[in-house]
Coordinates of C-alpha atoms and ligand atoms in Angstrom, one line a residue:
X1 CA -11.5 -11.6 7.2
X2 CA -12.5 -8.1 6.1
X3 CA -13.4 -5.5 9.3
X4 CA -16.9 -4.5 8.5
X5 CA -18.6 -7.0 10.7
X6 CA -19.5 -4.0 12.9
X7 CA -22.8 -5.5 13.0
X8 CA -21.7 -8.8 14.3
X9 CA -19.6 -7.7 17.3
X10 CA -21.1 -8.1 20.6
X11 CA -24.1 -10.2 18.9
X12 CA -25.3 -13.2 20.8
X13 CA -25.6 -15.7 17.9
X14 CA -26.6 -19.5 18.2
X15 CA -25.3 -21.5 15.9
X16 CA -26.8 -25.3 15.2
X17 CA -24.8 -27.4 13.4
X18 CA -26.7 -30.7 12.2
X19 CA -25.9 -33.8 10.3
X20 CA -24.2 -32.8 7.4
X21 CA -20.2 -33.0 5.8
X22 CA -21.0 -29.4 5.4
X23 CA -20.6 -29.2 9.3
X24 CA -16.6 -28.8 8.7
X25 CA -17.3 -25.4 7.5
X26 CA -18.9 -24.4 11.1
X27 CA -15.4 -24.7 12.3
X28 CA -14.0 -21.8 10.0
X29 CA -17.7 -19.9 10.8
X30 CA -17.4 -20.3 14.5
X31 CA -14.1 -18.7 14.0
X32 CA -15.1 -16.0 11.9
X33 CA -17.7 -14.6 14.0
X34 CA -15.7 -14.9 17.4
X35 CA -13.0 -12.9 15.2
X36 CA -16.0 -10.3 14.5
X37 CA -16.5 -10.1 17.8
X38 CA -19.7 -12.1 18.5
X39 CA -20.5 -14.5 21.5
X40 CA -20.5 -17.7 20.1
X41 CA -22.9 -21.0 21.9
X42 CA -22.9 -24.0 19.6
X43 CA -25.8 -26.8 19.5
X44 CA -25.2 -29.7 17.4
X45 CA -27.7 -32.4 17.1
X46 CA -26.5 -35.7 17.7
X47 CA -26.0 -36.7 14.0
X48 CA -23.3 -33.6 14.0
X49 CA -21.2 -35.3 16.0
X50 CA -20.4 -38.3 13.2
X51 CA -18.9 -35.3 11.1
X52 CA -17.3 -33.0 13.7
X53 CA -15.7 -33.2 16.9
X54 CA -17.6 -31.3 20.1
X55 CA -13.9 -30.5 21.2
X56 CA -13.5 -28.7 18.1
X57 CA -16.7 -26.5 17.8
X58 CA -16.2 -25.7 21.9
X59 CA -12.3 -24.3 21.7
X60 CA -12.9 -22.1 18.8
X61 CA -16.5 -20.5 20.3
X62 CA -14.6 -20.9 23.9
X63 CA -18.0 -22.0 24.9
X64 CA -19.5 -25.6 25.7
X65 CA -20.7 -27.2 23.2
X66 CA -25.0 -28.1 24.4
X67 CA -26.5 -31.1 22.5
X68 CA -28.1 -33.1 24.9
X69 CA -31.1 -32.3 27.3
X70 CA -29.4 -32.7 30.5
X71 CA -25.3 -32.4 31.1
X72 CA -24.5 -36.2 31.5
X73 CA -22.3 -35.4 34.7
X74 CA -25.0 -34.3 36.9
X75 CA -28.2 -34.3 34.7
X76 CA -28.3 -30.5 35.4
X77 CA -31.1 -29.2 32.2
X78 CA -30.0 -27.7 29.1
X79 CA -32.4 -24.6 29.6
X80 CA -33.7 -24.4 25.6
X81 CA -36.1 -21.6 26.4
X82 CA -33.2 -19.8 28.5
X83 CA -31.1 -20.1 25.0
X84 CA -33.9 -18.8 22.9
X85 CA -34.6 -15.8 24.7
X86 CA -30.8 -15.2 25.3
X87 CA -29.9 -15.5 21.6
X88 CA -29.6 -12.4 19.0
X89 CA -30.0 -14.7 16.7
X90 CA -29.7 -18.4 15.6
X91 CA -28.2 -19.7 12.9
X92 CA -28.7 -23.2 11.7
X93 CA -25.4 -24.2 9.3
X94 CA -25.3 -26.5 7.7
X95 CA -29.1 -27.1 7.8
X96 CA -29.4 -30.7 6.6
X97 CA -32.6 -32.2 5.1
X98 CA -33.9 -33.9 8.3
X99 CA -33.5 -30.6 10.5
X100 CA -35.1 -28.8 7.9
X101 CA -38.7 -31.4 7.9
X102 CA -38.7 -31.2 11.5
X103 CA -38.2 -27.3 11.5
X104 CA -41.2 -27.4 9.0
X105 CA -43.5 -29.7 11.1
X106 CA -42.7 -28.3 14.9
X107 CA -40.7 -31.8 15.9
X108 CA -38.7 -31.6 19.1
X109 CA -36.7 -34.4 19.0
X110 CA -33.6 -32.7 20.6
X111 CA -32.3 -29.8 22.3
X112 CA -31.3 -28.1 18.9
X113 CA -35.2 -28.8 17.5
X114 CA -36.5 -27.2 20.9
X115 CA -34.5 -24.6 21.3
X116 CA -35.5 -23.7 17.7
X117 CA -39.5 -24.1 18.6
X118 CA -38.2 -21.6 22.0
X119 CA -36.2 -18.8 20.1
X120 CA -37.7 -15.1 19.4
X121 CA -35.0 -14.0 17.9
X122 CA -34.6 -13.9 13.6
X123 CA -33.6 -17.7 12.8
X124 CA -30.9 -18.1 9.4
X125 CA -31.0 -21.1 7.9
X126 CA -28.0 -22.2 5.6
X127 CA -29.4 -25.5 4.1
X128 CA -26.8 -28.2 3.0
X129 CA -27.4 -31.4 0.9
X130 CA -27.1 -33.5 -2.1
X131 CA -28.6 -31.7 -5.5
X132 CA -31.2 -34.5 -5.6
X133 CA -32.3 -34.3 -2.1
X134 CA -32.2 -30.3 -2.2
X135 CA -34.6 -30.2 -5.5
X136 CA -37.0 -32.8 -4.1
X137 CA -40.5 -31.3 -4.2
X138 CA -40.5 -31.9 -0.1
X139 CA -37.5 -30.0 0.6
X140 CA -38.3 -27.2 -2.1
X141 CA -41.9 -27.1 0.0
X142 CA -39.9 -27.2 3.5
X143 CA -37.9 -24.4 2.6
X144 CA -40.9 -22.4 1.1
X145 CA -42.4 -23.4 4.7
X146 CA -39.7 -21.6 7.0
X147 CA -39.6 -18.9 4.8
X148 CA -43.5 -17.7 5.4
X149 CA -42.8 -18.3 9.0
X150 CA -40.3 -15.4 9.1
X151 CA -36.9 -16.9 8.8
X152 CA -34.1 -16.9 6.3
X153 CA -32.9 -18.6 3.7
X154 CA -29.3 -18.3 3.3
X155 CA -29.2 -20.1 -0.7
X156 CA -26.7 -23.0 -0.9
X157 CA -24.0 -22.7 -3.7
X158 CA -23.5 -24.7 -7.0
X159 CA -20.7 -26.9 -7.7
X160 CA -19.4 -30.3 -6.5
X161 CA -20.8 -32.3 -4.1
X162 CA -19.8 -35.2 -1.3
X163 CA -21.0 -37.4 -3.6
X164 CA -19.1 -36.4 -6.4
X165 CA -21.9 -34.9 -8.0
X166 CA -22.3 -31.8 -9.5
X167 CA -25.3 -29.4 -8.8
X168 CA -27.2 -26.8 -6.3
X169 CA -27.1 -27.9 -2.8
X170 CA -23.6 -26.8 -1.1
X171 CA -23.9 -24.8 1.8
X172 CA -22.9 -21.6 1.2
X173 CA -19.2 -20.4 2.2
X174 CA -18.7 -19.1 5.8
X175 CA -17.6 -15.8 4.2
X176 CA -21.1 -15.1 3.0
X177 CA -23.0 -16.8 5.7
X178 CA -21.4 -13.7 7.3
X179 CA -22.0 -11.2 5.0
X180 CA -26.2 -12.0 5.0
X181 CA -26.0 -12.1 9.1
X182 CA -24.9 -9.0 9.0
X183 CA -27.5 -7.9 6.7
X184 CA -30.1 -9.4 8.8
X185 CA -28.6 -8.0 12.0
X186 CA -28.7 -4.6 10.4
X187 CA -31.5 -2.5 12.4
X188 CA -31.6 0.7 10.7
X189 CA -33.5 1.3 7.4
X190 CA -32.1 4.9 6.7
X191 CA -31.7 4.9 3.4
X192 CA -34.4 2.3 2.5
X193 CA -35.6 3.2 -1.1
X194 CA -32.7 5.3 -1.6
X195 CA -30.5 4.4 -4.8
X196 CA -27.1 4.9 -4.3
X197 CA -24.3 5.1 -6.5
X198 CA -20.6 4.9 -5.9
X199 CA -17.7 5.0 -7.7
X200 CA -14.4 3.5 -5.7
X201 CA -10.9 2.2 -6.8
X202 CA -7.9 3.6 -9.3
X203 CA -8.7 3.8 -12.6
X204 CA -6.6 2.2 -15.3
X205 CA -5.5 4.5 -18.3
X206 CA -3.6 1.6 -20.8
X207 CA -0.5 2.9 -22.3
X208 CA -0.2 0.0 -24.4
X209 CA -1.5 -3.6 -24.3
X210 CA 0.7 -4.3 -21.7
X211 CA 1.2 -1.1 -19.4
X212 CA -1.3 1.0 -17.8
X213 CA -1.1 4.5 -15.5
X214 CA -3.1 4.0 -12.5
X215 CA -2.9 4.9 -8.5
X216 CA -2.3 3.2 -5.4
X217 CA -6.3 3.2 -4.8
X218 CA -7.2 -0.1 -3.1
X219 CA -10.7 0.4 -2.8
X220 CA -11.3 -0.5 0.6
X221 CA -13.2 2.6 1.7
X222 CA -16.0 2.9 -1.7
X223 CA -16.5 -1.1 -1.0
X224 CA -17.3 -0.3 2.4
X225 CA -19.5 2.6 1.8
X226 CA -21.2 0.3 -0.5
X227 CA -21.7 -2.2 2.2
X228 CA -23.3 0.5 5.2
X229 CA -25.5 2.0 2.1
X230 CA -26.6 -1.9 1.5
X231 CA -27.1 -2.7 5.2
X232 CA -29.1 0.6 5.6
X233 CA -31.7 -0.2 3.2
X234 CA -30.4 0.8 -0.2
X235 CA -30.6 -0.2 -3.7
X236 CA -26.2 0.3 -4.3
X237 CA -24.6 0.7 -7.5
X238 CA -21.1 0.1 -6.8
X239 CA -18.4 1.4 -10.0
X240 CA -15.2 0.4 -9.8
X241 CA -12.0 -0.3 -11.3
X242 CA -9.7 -2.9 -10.7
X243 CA -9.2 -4.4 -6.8
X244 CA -8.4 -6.7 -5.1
X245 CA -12.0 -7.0 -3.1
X246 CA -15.0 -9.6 -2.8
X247 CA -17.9 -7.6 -3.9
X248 CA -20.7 -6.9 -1.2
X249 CA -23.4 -9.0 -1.6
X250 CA -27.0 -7.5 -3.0
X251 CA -24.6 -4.6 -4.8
X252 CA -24.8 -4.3 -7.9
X253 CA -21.5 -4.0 -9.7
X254 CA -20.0 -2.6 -12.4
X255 CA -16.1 -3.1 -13.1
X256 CA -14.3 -0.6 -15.3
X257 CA -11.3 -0.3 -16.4
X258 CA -10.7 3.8 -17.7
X259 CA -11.9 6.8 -16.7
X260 CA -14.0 7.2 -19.7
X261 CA -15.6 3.8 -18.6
X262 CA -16.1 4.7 -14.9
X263 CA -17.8 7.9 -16.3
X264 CA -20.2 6.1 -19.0
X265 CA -21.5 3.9 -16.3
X266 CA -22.2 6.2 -13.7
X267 CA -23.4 8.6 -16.2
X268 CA -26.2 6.2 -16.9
X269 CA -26.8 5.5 -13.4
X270 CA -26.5 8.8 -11.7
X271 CA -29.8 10.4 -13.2
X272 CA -32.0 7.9 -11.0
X273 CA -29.4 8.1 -8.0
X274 CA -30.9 9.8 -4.5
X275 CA -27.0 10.0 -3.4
X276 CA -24.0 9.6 -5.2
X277 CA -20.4 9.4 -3.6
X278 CA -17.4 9.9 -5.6
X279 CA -14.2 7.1 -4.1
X280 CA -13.2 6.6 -6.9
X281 CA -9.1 7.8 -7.4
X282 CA -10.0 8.7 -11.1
X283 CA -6.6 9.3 -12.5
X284 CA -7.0 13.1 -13.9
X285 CA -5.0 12.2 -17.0
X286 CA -4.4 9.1 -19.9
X287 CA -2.3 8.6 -22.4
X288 CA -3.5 11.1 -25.7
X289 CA -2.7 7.8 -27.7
X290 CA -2.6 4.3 -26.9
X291 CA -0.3 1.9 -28.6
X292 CA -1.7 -0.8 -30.1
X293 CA 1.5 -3.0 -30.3
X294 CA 3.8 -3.4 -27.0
X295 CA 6.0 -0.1 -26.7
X296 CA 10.0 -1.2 -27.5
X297 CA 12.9 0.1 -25.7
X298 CA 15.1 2.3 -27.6
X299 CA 15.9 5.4 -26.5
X300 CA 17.0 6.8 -23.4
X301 CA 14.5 8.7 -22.8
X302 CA 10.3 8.5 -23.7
X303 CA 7.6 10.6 -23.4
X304 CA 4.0 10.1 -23.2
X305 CA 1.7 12.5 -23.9
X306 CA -1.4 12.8 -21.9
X307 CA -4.8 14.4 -22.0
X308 CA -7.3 15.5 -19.4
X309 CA -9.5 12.5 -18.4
X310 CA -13.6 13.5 -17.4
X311 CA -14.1 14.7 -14.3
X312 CA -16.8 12.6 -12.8
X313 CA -17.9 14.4 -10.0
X314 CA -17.7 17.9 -11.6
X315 CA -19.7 16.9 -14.9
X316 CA -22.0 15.1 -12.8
X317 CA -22.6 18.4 -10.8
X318 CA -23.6 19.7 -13.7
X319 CA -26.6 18.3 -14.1
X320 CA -27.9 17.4 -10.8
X321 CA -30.9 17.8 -9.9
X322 CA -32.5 19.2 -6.8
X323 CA -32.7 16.6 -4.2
X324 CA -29.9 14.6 -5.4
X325 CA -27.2 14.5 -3.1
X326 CA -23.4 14.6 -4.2
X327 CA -20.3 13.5 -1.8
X328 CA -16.8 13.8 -2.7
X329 CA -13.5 12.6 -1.3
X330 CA -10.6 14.8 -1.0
X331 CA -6.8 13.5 -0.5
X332 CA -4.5 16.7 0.0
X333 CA -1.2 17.3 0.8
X334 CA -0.7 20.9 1.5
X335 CA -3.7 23.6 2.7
X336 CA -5.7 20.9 2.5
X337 CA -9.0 22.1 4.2
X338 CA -8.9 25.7 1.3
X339 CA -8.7 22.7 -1.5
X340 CA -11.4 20.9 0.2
X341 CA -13.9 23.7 0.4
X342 CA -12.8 25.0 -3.5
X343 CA -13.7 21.4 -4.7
X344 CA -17.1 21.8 -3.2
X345 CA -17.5 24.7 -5.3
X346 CA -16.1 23.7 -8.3
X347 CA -17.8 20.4 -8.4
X348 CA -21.2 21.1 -6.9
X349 CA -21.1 18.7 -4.0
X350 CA -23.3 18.6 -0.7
X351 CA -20.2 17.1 1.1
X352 CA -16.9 16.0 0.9
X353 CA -14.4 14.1 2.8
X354 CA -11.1 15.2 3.7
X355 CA -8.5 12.9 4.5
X356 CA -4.4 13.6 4.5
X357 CA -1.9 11.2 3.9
X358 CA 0.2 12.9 6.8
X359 CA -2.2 11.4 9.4
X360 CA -0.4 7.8 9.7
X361 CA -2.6 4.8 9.5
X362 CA -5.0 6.9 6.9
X363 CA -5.4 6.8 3.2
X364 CA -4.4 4.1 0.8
X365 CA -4.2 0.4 1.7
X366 CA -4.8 1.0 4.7
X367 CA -7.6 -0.6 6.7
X368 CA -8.0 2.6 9.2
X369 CA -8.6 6.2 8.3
X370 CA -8.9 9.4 9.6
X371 CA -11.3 12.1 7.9
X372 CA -12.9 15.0 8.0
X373 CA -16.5 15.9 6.8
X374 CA -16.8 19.5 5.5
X375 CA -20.7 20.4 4.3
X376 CA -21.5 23.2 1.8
X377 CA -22.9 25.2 4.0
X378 CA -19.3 25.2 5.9
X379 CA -19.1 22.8 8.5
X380 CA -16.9 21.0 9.7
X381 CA -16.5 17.7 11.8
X382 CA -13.2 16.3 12.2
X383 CA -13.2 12.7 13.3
X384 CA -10.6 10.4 15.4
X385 CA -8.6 7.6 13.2
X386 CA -10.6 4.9 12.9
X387 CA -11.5 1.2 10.8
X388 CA -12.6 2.1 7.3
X389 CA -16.2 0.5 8.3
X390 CA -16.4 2.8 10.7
X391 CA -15.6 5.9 8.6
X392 CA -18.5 4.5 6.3
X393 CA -20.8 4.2 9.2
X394 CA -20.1 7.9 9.9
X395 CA -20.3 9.1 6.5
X396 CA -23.5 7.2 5.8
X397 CA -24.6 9.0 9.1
X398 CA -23.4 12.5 7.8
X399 CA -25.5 11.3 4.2
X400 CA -28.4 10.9 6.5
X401 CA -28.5 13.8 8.4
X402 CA -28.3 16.3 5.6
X403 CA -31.2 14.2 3.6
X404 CA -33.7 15.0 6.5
X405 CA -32.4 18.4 7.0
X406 CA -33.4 18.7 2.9
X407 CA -37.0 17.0 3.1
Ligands
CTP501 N1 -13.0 12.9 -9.2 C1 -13.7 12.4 -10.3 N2 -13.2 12.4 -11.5 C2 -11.9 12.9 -11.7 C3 -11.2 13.3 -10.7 C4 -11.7 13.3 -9.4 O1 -14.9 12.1 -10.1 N3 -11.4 12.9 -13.0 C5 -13.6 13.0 -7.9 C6 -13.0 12.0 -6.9 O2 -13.7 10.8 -6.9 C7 -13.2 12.8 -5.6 C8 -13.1 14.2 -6.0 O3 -13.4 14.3 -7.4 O4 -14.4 12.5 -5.0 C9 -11.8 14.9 -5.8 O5 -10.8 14.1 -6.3 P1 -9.3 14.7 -6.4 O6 -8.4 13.8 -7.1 O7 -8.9 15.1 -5.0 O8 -9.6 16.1 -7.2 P2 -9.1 16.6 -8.5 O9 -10.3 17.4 -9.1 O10 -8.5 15.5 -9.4 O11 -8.0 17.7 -8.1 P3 -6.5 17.6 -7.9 O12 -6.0 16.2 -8.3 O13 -5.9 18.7 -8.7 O14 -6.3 17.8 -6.4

């Protein structure tokens, strides 16, 4: 479960689970977004209840589970339009073929159907069903349908089926059902339009087919930059070398390897880039040589010449162009804040962020961090250790500011 469900904490989120196997998944998504912090109400329909237990679906969103009109012990109503308005949104996963045609058509068969008919808030949709039923021209048309009302289509996966059957028509894996919440959740649209390029991770500089020279980058805090950019509107260009990450979704991606590789692709994508912010932990030298065969062992002692790698950020700095915008990262050991400000200089940046790897809890492999944002026109705003989605959400919000202070 990654951290950067910022969005999803404290989110009032209905989720209806209807007649589908798909409906075991909702156990693993009900847990997922009580771990990201959301309030959790579950409405199953009463076909949802062949495939998974009430019991289940009420522990894990510490909630009752609603699926009839009236609670059987007392006939006390299930208040659908009370649900509706108090929802942040609702989410119907797995959305099976018969939910989906009585979505299209207004039915209200059940509490799920008129809580549906009640709700203001965005409705997500994650349909689940056999390939053949999925392609048929009246689902492809009920899915077209909910989509021109507003709502959102959360694209089942390919692979096998129930049935044994291969094809388009799983429902999509709880880790992404989360991922396109979030997006949906995401209220601001600051950098909508904007391109945004990042580079993030170690690079890899092969000493021979075998060995390598590389960091202890893990990526964690370009991949989440990547994600705030995304959920605040923009068009991301995420360059990286090797992690050990799921890739935001809607990003596009580029993996690399070298530094030579990492600078050829953002080279080509920088030009056309309103911000670009330098993660990456581009290893400053490579081997002069590489080895074509594996190195042996012989004597007691090898040496490997290196040469200077590109510098990214400074060549980059070279020819950007007025309005572009260029962030750096800084990781210092000694005098820190003097490097910080002379790497501004030297590699033309609007920003840059300072982090030490005295502050515990911050820097590499870590999931916290503690920074500091330096501009170039000198100031400086030191910030309290936080989650690396957090950081993002205040460097995003530093990126911001400085773009309306330049229009
Ligand atoms: N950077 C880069 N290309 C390099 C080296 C660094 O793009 N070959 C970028 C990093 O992504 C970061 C910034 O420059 O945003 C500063 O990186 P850092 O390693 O701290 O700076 P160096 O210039 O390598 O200086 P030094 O290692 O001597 O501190």
């Amino acid at each position: 479960m990654n951290k950067s469900m910022a969005l999803i904490k404290n989110k009032k989120i209905l989720l209806g689970v209807t007649g589908s196997i798909a409906a075991y998944k909702s156990a693993y998504l009900v847990r997922m977004l009580v771990k990201a912090g959301a309030e959790v109400k579950v409405l199953m329909t009463p076909s949802a209840e062949g495939f998974i237990t009430p019991l289940t679906l009420a522990t894990l969103s510490k909630n009752p589970v609603l699926s009839t009109f009236t609670k059987q012990e007392n006939g006390e109503w299930n208040n659908h339009v009370e649900l509706g308005l108090w929802a942040d949104l609702l989410l119907i996963a797995p959305l099976s073929a018969n939910t989906l045609a009585k979505c299209a058509h207004g039915f209200c068969d059940n509490l799920l159907m008129a809580t549906y008919l009640s709700a203001r808030c965005p409705v997500a949709f994650a349909p689940a069903m056999d390939l053949d039923m999925y392609a048929h021209p009246s689902t492809q048309e009920n899915l077209k349908k909910l989509k021109a009302f507003g709502h959102h289509i959360i694209e089942p996966g390919e692979g096998e089926l129930a049935s044994g059957l291969e094809g388009k028509g799983r429902m999509a894996e709880p880790e992404d059902i989360l991922e396109e919440i979030e997006i949906l959740l995401s209220n601001t649209q600051a950098l909508k339009q904007k391109k945004v390029l990042i580079t993030a991770g170690p690079t890899q500089e092969a000493i021979d087919p075998v060995r390598f020279i590389s960091n202890h980058s893990s990526g964690k805090m370009g991949y989440e930059l990547a994600r705030v950019c995304r959920n605040a509107g923009a068009e991301v260009h995420l360059v990286s070398g090797p992690v050990n990450l799921r890739v935001p979704k809607g990003v596009h991606f580029y993996g690399v390897h070298a530094a030579d590789e990492m600078y050829a692709k953002a080279q080509a994508i920088f030009s056309g880039a309103d911000v670009t912010i330098f993660v990456a932990a581009v290893a400053d030298y490579a081997p002069k040589s590489v080895s074509e065969t594996k190195i042996k062992k012989k004597d007691d002692e090898l040496s490997i010449t290196l040469r200077k790698n590109p510098d990214i950020a400074s060549a980059l700095g070279k020819v950007k162009k007025d309005g572009q915008i260029t962030v750096g990262f800084a990781l210092e050991t000694d005098n820190a804040e003097m490097h910080a400000r002379k790497k501004i200089e030297s590699k033309n940046l609007d920003m840059i962020v300072l982090n030490t790897l005295q502050d515990s809890g911050a820097g590499f492999r870590y999931d916290t961090n503690k920074v500091a944002i330096i501009s170039k026109v000198g100031e400086k705003v030191n910030f309290p250790l936080k989650a690396k989605s957090e950081v993002a959400e205040d460097i995003v919000n530093a990126i911001v500011k400085l773009m309306d202070q330049k229009v």
